[in-house]
PDB file of C-alpha atoms in Angstrom:
ATOM      1  CA  ASP N  30       0.029   0.015   0.111  1.00 66.00           C
ATOM      2  CA  VAL N  31       1.231   3.447  -0.857  1.00 68.00           C
ATOM      3  CA  LYS N  32       2.578   5.470   2.078  1.00 90.00           C
ATOM      4  CA  VAL N  33       3.827   8.777   2.504  1.00 95.00           C
ATOM      5  CA  THR N  34       3.898  10.161   6.014  1.00 96.00           C
ATOM      6  CA  GLN N  35       4.607  13.637   7.531  1.00 96.00           C
ATOM      7  CA  SER N  36       6.164  14.315  10.910  1.00 91.00           C
ATOM      8  CA  SER N  37       3.272  16.295  12.422  1.00 92.00           C
ATOM      9  CA  ARG N  38      -0.290  16.913  11.641  1.00 94.00           C
ATOM     10  CA  TYR N  39      -0.537  20.110  13.626  1.00 96.00           C
ATOM     11  CA  LEU N  40       2.381  22.543  14.507  1.00 97.00           C
ATOM     12  CA  VAL N  41       2.358  25.889  16.189  1.00 97.00           C
ATOM     13  CA  LYS N  42       5.474  28.160  16.120  1.00 97.00           C
ATOM     14  CA  ARG N  43       6.667  31.547  16.658  1.00 97.00           C
ATOM     15  CA  THR N  44       7.666  34.008  14.444  1.00 98.00           C
ATOM     16  CA  GLY N  45      11.514  33.975  13.612  1.00 97.00           C
ATOM     17  CA  GLU N  46      11.740  30.240  14.621  1.00 97.00           C
ATOM     18  CA  LYS N  47      13.417  27.703  12.313  1.00 97.00           C
ATOM     19  CA  VAL N  48      10.847  25.065  11.391  1.00 97.00           C
ATOM     20  CA  PHE N  49      11.536  21.648   9.907  1.00 97.00           C
ATOM     21  CA  LEU N  50       8.789  19.637   8.254  1.00 97.00           C
ATOM     22  CA  GLU N  51       9.767  16.143   7.487  1.00 97.00           C
ATOM     23  CA  CYS N  52       8.222  13.660   4.884  1.00 97.00           C
ATOM     24  CA  VAL N  53       8.970  10.097   4.412  1.00 97.00           C
ATOM     25  CA  GLN N  54       7.768   7.780   1.580  1.00 96.00           C
ATOM     26  CA  ASP N  55       8.340   3.866   1.529  1.00 93.00           C
ATOM     27  CA  MET N  56       7.648   3.329  -2.039  1.00 90.00           C
ATOM     28  CA  ASP N  57      11.085   4.042  -3.486  1.00 91.00           C
ATOM     29  CA  HIS N  58       9.764   7.055  -5.382  1.00 91.00           C
ATOM     30  CA  GLU N  59      12.293   9.161  -7.128  1.00 90.00           C
ATOM     31  CA  ASN N  60      10.203  12.263  -7.202  1.00 91.00           C
ATOM     32  CA  MET N  61       9.121  14.215  -4.111  1.00 94.00           C
ATOM     33  CA  PHE N  62       7.194  17.534  -3.819  1.00 94.00           C
ATOM     34  CA  TRP N  63       6.196  20.167  -1.197  1.00 96.00           C
ATOM     35  CA  TYR N  64       3.042  22.020  -1.695  1.00 95.00           C
ATOM     36  CA  ARG N  65       1.240  24.466   0.410  1.00 95.00           C
ATOM     37  CA  GLN N  66      -2.684  24.713   0.313  1.00 93.00           C
ATOM     38  CA  ASP N  67      -4.596  27.865   1.076  1.00 93.00           C
ATOM     39  CA  PRO N  68      -8.292  28.562   0.833  1.00 89.00           C
ATOM     40  CA  GLY N  69      -8.908  30.277  -2.533  1.00 84.00           C
ATOM     41  CA  LEU N  70      -5.428  29.734  -3.792  1.00 86.00           C
ATOM     42  CA  GLY N  71      -5.332  25.760  -4.326  1.00 85.00           C
ATOM     43  CA  LEU N  72      -2.188  24.067  -4.303  1.00 88.00           C
ATOM     44  CA  ARG N  73       1.134  25.859  -4.802  1.00 91.00           C
ATOM     45  CA  LEU N  74       4.393  24.034  -5.511  1.00 92.00           C
ATOM     46  CA  ILE N  75       7.153  25.046  -3.135  1.00 95.00           C
ATOM     47  CA  TYR N  76      10.002  22.797  -4.185  1.00 94.00           C
ATOM     48  CA  PHE N  77      10.367  19.512  -6.091  1.00 92.00           C
ATOM     49  CA  SER N  78      13.160  16.777  -5.891  1.00 93.00           C
ATOM     50  CA  TYR N  79      13.761  14.303  -8.600  1.00 89.00           C
ATOM     51  CA  ASP N  80      16.691  12.473  -6.924  1.00 90.00           C
ATOM     52  CA  VAL N  81      18.866  12.423  -3.765  1.00 93.00           C
ATOM     53  CA  LYS N  82      20.575  15.842  -3.439  1.00 92.00           C
ATOM     54  CA  MET N  83      18.637  17.196  -6.368  1.00 93.00           C
ATOM     55  CA  LYS N  84      16.025  19.945  -6.078  1.00 93.00           C
ATOM     56  CA  GLU N  85      14.067  22.486  -8.221  1.00 92.00           C
ATOM     57  CA  LYS N  86      12.307  25.562  -7.280  1.00 93.00           C
ATOM     58  CA  GLY N  87       8.519  25.578  -7.669  1.00 91.00           C
ATOM     59  CA  ASP N  88       6.401  28.566  -7.834  1.00 90.00           C
ATOM     60  CA  ILE N  89       6.891  30.036  -4.263  1.00 95.00           C
ATOM     61  CA  PRO N  90      10.221  28.923  -3.070  1.00 96.00           C
ATOM     62  CA  GLU N  91      11.000  32.381  -1.275  1.00 96.00           C
ATOM     63  CA  GLY N  92      11.477  31.871   2.601  1.00 96.00           C
ATOM     64  CA  TYR N  93      11.789  27.994   2.202  1.00 98.00           C
ATOM     65  CA  SER N  94      14.637  25.664   1.470  1.00 97.00           C
ATOM     66  CA  VAL N  95      14.693  21.745   1.251  1.00 97.00           C
ATOM     67  CA  SER N  96      16.976  18.738   1.980  1.00 97.00           C
ATOM     68  CA  ARG N  97      17.027  15.375   0.462  1.00 97.00           C
ATOM     69  CA  GLU N  98      19.894  13.360   1.805  1.00 96.00           C
ATOM     70  CA  LYS N  99      18.119   9.977   1.464  1.00 96.00           C
ATOM     71  CA  LYS N 100      15.675   8.928  -1.232  1.00 95.00           C
ATOM     72  CA  GLU N 101      12.914   8.252   1.172  1.00 96.00           C
ATOM     73  CA  ARG N 102      13.079  11.543   2.913  1.00 97.00           C
ATOM     74  CA  PHE N 103      12.355  15.181   1.911  1.00 97.00           C
ATOM     75  CA  SER N 104      12.519  17.915   4.458  1.00 97.00           C
ATOM     76  CA  LEU N 105      11.099  21.345   4.067  1.00 98.00           C
ATOM     77  CA  ILE N 106      12.769  24.201   6.389  1.00 98.00           C
ATOM     78  CA  LEU N 107      11.335  27.549   7.038  1.00 97.00           C
ATOM     79  CA  GLU N 108      14.442  29.383   7.796  1.00 94.00           C
ATOM     80  CA  SER N 109      12.655  32.166   9.698  1.00 97.00           C
ATOM     81  CA  ALA N 110       8.898  31.484  10.181  1.00 97.00           C
ATOM     82  CA  SER N 111       6.568  34.322   9.369  1.00 97.00           C
ATOM     83  CA  THR N 112       2.812  34.641   9.976  1.00 97.00           C
ATOM     84  CA  ASN N 113       2.217  34.499   6.205  1.00 97.00           C
ATOM     85  CA  GLN N 114       3.528  30.951   6.162  1.00 98.00           C
ATOM     86  CA  THR N 115       0.593  29.735   8.255  1.00 98.00           C
ATOM     87  CA  SER N 116      -0.852  27.236   5.823  1.00 97.00           C
ATOM     88  CA  MET N 117      -1.386  23.451   5.228  1.00 96.00           C
ATOM     89  CA  TYR N 118       1.815  21.803   4.021  1.00 97.00           C
ATOM     90  CA  LEU N 119       1.428  18.762   1.782  1.00 97.00           C
ATOM     91  CA  CYS N 120       4.176  16.433   0.864  1.00 97.00           C
ATOM     92  CA  ALA N 121       3.733  14.101  -2.383  1.00 95.00           C
ATOM     93  CA  SER N 122       6.037  11.445  -4.081  1.00 94.00           C
ATOM     94  CA  SER N 123       5.649  10.006  -7.411  1.00 90.00           C
ATOM     95  CA  PHE N 124       7.228   7.375  -9.707  1.00 82.00           C
ATOM     96  CA  ARG N 125       7.134   7.790 -13.394  1.00 77.00           C
ATOM     97  CA  THR N 126       5.695   4.769 -15.330  1.00 74.00           C
ATOM     98  CA  GLY N 127       5.544   5.213 -19.117  1.00 71.00           C
ATOM     99  CA  GLN N 128       3.823   8.519 -19.815  1.00 69.00           C
ATOM    100  CA  THR N 129       2.331   9.089 -16.501  1.00 76.00           C
ATOM    101  CA  ASP N 130       3.575  10.205 -13.137  1.00 80.00           C
ATOM    102  CA  THR N 131       0.964   9.888 -10.529  1.00 86.00           C
ATOM    103  CA  GLN N 132       1.513  11.788  -7.093  1.00 90.00           C
ATOM    104  CA  TYR N 133       0.570  10.306  -3.859  1.00 93.00           C
ATOM    105  CA  PHE N 134       0.050  12.555  -1.039  1.00 95.00           C
ATOM    106  CA  GLY N 135       0.832  12.577   2.783  1.00 96.00           C
ATOM    107  CA  PRO N 136      -1.747  13.492   5.494  1.00 95.00           C
ATOM    108  CA  GLY N 137      -0.643  17.197   5.651  1.00 96.00           C
ATOM    109  CA  THR N 138       0.807  19.434   8.371  1.00 96.00           C
ATOM    110  CA  ARG N 139      -1.172  22.300   9.496  1.00 96.00           C
ATOM    111  CA  LEU N 140       1.207  24.936  10.522  1.00 97.00           C
ATOM    112  CA  THR N 141       0.396  28.044  12.560  1.00 98.00           C
ATOM    113  CA  VAL N 142       2.826  30.850  13.083  1.00 98.00           C
ATOM    114  CA  LEU N 143       2.055  33.332  15.785  1.00 97.00           C
TER     115      LEU N 143
ATOM    116  CA  ASP K  17      -2.670  22.374 -18.498  1.00 52.00           C
ATOM    117  CA  ALA K  18      -6.256  22.188 -20.153  1.00 55.00           C
ATOM    118  CA  LYS K  19      -9.025  23.629 -17.811  1.00 84.00           C
ATOM    119  CA  THR K  20     -11.704  21.532 -16.526  1.00 91.00           C
ATOM    120  CA  THR K  21     -15.200  22.307 -15.427  1.00 93.00           C
ATOM    121  CA  GLN K  22     -17.090  20.596 -12.630  1.00 95.00           C
ATOM    122  CA  PRO K  23     -20.135  21.243 -10.730  1.00 96.00           C
ATOM    123  CA  PRO K  24     -19.574  22.814  -7.506  1.00 94.00           C
ATOM    124  CA  SER K  25     -21.578  20.357  -5.406  1.00 96.00           C
ATOM    125  CA  MET K  26     -23.490  17.121  -5.597  1.00 97.00           C
ATOM    126  CA  ASP K  27     -25.492  15.007  -3.233  1.00 96.00           C
ATOM    127  CA  CYS K  28     -25.727  11.244  -3.298  1.00 96.00           C
ATOM    128  CA  ALA K  29     -27.788   8.756  -1.175  1.00 97.00           C
ATOM    129  CA  GLU K  30     -25.572   6.216   0.812  1.00 97.00           C
ATOM    130  CA  GLY K  31     -25.391   2.950  -1.098  1.00 96.00           C
ATOM    131  CA  ARG K  32     -26.148   4.459  -4.376  1.00 97.00           C
ATOM    132  CA  ALA K  33     -23.715   5.226  -7.233  1.00 97.00           C
ATOM    133  CA  ALA K  34     -22.251   8.596  -7.197  1.00 98.00           C
ATOM    134  CA  ASN K  35     -21.595   9.980 -10.736  1.00 98.00           C
ATOM    135  CA  LEU K  36     -19.299  12.923 -10.746  1.00 98.00           C
ATOM    136  CA  PRO K  37     -19.019  14.735 -14.312  1.00 97.00           C
ATOM    137  CA  CYS K  38     -16.117  16.779 -15.606  1.00 96.00           C
ATOM    138  CA  ASN K  39     -15.850  18.714 -18.861  1.00 95.00           C
ATOM    139  CA  HIS K  40     -12.446  19.134 -20.555  1.00 93.00           C
ATOM    140  CA  SER K  41     -13.268  20.392 -24.099  1.00 93.00           C
ATOM    141  CA  THR K  42      -9.854  21.803 -24.755  1.00 90.00           C
ATOM    142  CA  ILE K  43      -7.920  18.480 -23.787  1.00 90.00           C
ATOM    143  CA  SER K  44      -5.023  17.738 -26.155  1.00 86.00           C
ATOM    144  CA  GLY K  45      -4.078  14.284 -27.507  1.00 84.00           C
ATOM    145  CA  ASN K  46      -1.268  13.680 -24.930  1.00 82.00           C
ATOM    146  CA  GLU K  47      -3.252  14.787 -21.801  1.00 87.00           C
ATOM    147  CA  TYR K  48      -4.444  12.381 -19.213  1.00 89.00           C
ATOM    148  CA  VAL K  49      -7.347  12.769 -17.027  1.00 92.00           C
ATOM    149  CA  TYR K  50      -6.876  12.386 -13.271  1.00 93.00           C
ATOM    150  CA  TRP K  51      -9.084  12.206 -10.399  1.00 96.00           C
ATOM    151  CA  TYR K  52      -8.025  13.049  -6.712  1.00 96.00           C
ATOM    152  CA  ARG K  53     -10.313  13.532  -3.698  1.00 96.00           C
ATOM    153  CA  GLN K  54      -9.701  15.479  -0.514  1.00 95.00           C
ATOM    154  CA  ILE K  55     -11.476  14.800   2.719  1.00 94.00           C
ATOM    155  CA  HIS K  56     -11.615  17.884   4.964  1.00 89.00           C
ATOM    156  CA  SER K  57      -8.337  18.700   6.557  1.00 85.00           C
ATOM    157  CA  GLN K  58      -6.507  15.727   5.128  1.00 90.00           C
ATOM    158  CA  GLY K  59      -4.100  15.270   2.257  1.00 92.00           C
ATOM    159  CA  PRO K  60      -5.551  14.669  -1.398  1.00 93.00           C
ATOM    160  CA  GLN K  61      -6.001  11.089  -2.264  1.00 94.00           C
ATOM    161  CA  TYR K  62      -5.345   9.718  -5.868  1.00 93.00           C
ATOM    162  CA  ILE K  63      -8.332   7.901  -7.080  1.00 96.00           C
ATOM    163  CA  ILE K  64      -7.716   6.945 -10.938  1.00 95.00           C
ATOM    164  CA  HIS K  65      -6.553   8.169 -14.157  1.00 93.00           C
ATOM    165  CA  GLY K  66      -6.942   7.352 -17.870  1.00 93.00           C
ATOM    166  CA  LEU K  67      -6.159   8.449 -21.503  1.00 91.00           C
ATOM    167  CA  LYS K  68      -8.965   7.244 -23.711  1.00 91.00           C
ATOM    168  CA  ASN K  69     -10.160   3.899 -22.370  1.00 87.00           C
ATOM    169  CA  ASN K  70     -12.449   3.485 -19.541  1.00 94.00           C
ATOM    170  CA  GLU K  71     -10.602   2.357 -16.310  1.00 96.00           C
ATOM    171  CA  THR K  72     -11.724   0.784 -13.215  1.00 97.00           C
ATOM    172  CA  ASN K  73      -9.928   0.180  -9.906  1.00 95.00           C
ATOM    173  CA  GLU K  74     -11.007  -0.854  -6.308  1.00 94.00           C
ATOM    174  CA  MET K  75     -11.996   2.669  -5.547  1.00 94.00           C
ATOM    175  CA  ALA K  76     -13.996   3.694  -8.703  1.00 97.00           C
ATOM    176  CA  SER K  77     -14.513   3.657 -12.491  1.00 98.00           C
ATOM    177  CA  LEU K  78     -13.528   6.335 -14.965  1.00 98.00           C
ATOM    178  CA  ILE K  79     -15.724   6.863 -18.176  1.00 97.00           C
ATOM    179  CA  ILE K  80     -14.196   9.015 -20.786  1.00 96.00           C
ATOM    180  CA  THR K  81     -16.291   9.964 -23.832  1.00 96.00           C
ATOM    181  CA  GLU K  82     -15.016   9.062 -27.299  1.00 94.00           C
ATOM    182  CA  ASP K  83     -14.063  12.608 -28.330  1.00 94.00           C
ATOM    183  CA  ARG K  84     -12.439  12.898 -24.755  1.00 94.00           C
ATOM    184  CA  LYS K  85     -14.097  16.228 -24.179  1.00 94.00           C
ATOM    185  CA  SER K  86     -15.866  15.043 -20.998  1.00 96.00           C
ATOM    186  CA  SER K  87     -15.487  12.208 -18.401  1.00 96.00           C
ATOM    187  CA  THR K  88     -17.276  10.848 -15.186  1.00 97.00           C
ATOM    188  CA  LEU K  89     -15.957   9.253 -12.005  1.00 98.00           C
ATOM    189  CA  ILE K  90     -18.246   6.621 -10.816  1.00 98.00           C
ATOM    190  CA  LEU K  91     -18.305   5.501  -7.097  1.00 97.00           C
ATOM    191  CA  PRO K  92     -20.295   2.445  -7.275  1.00 96.00           C
ATOM    192  CA  HIS K  93     -21.676   2.254  -3.855  1.00 95.00           C
ATOM    193  CA  ALA K  94     -21.205   5.681  -2.101  1.00 96.00           C
ATOM    194  CA  THR K  95     -20.594   5.508   1.579  1.00 97.00           C
ATOM    195  CA  LEU K  96     -20.524   8.400   4.221  1.00 96.00           C
ATOM    196  CA  ARG K  97     -16.712   8.276   4.160  1.00 95.00           C
ATOM    197  CA  ASP K  98     -16.878   9.185   0.542  1.00 97.00           C
ATOM    198  CA  THR K  99     -17.927  12.775   1.405  1.00 97.00           C
ATOM    199  CA  ALA K 100     -15.064  14.993  -0.027  1.00 97.00           C
ATOM    200  CA  VAL K 101     -14.139  17.486  -2.552  1.00 95.00           C
ATOM    201  CA  TYR K 102     -13.424  15.680  -5.917  1.00 97.00           C
ATOM    202  CA  TYR K 103     -10.910  17.209  -8.363  1.00 94.00           C
ATOM    203  CA  CYS K 104     -10.904  16.307 -11.881  1.00 94.00           C
ATOM    204  CA  ILE K 105      -7.495  17.371 -13.534  1.00 91.00           C
ATOM    205  CA  VAL K 106      -6.116  16.859 -17.067  1.00 88.00           C
ATOM    206  CA  ARG K 107      -2.430  17.148 -17.788  1.00 82.00           C
ATOM    207  CA  GLU K 108       0.626  15.972 -19.685  1.00 74.00           C
ATOM    208  CA  ASP K 109       3.526  14.349 -17.776  1.00 68.00           C
ATOM    209  CA  TYR K 110       6.558  16.566 -18.705  1.00 65.00           C
ATOM    210  CA  GLY K 111       8.626  15.634 -15.823  1.00 61.00           C
ATOM    211  CA  GLY K 112      10.345  17.753 -13.221  1.00 59.00           C
ATOM    212  CA  ALA K 113       8.733  20.855 -11.422  1.00 55.00           C
ATOM    213  CA  THR K 114       6.253  21.070 -14.424  1.00 61.00           C
ATOM    214  CA  ASN K 115       4.660  18.026 -13.010  1.00 70.00           C
ATOM    215  CA  LYS K 116       3.005  20.115 -10.213  1.00 75.00           C
ATOM    216  CA  LEU K 117      -0.740  19.439  -9.740  1.00 79.00           C
ATOM    217  CA  ILE K 118      -3.023  22.149 -10.106  1.00 79.00           C
ATOM    218  CA  PHE K 119      -6.402  21.730  -8.392  1.00 82.00           C
ATOM    219  CA  GLY K 120      -9.454  23.689  -9.502  1.00 82.00           C
ATOM    220  CA  THR K 121     -12.396  24.138  -7.378  1.00 84.00           C
ATOM    221  CA  GLY K 122     -13.661  20.598  -7.686  1.00 92.00           C
ATOM    222  CA  THR K 123     -17.004  19.046  -6.662  1.00 96.00           C
ATOM    223  CA  LEU K 124     -18.033  18.761  -3.180  1.00 96.00           C
ATOM    224  CA  LEU K 125     -19.932  15.373  -2.902  1.00 97.00           C
ATOM    225  CA  ALA K 126     -22.125  14.981   0.135  1.00 97.00           C
ATOM    226  CA  VAL K 127     -23.147  11.430   0.807  1.00 97.00           C
ATOM    227  CA  GLN K 128     -26.437  11.422   2.646  1.00 96.00           C
ATOM    228  CA  PRO K 129     -27.437   8.687   5.070  1.00 94.00           C
TER     229      PRO K 129
END
């Protein structure tokens, strides 16, 4: 069964704190994604990784960084949390088969920055 | 990605089939139709995808019209746990960050007891 896990379901942090969000997949997928989801704005891609130590910026990378030291783990880092980073953060992984690349999501982390 | 049009909401009686329509009249030949759903405050869940043939898995069936301009997701026996927002997406998988998913507003399916 497909499994993507995220380290926390709910997280409350203070402005200026460094925040780590962890994502682990057990499907040996090569691709991993970090999105944020906000009401009225849909899903927005923050970063994407297609291999260990490889990353690409998505649409809204400012204020975020990522780390992928092992294939199964993709971490999102908020260097100095701000209130506008309060959001639902979603991790996904995917594996390309033929012409398709189906993404599987974790349960999400709802982050509140005070 | 081509745009999709879905009704904002639908009701379905528990135990009955739920048929969720999606219009994608500008779909191109290499674009697949994907369906995801999202239960409140949870991550999106992949349901099914197809190119031109009808597809079935343990969750649902996907019926794509011959001209590929519309499709229907069928949940054969809806339960209360199927209450969720259902997203129809058409996309071509180029690879890389262009593989980002773009969700529209979706259809809120409310399964009634």
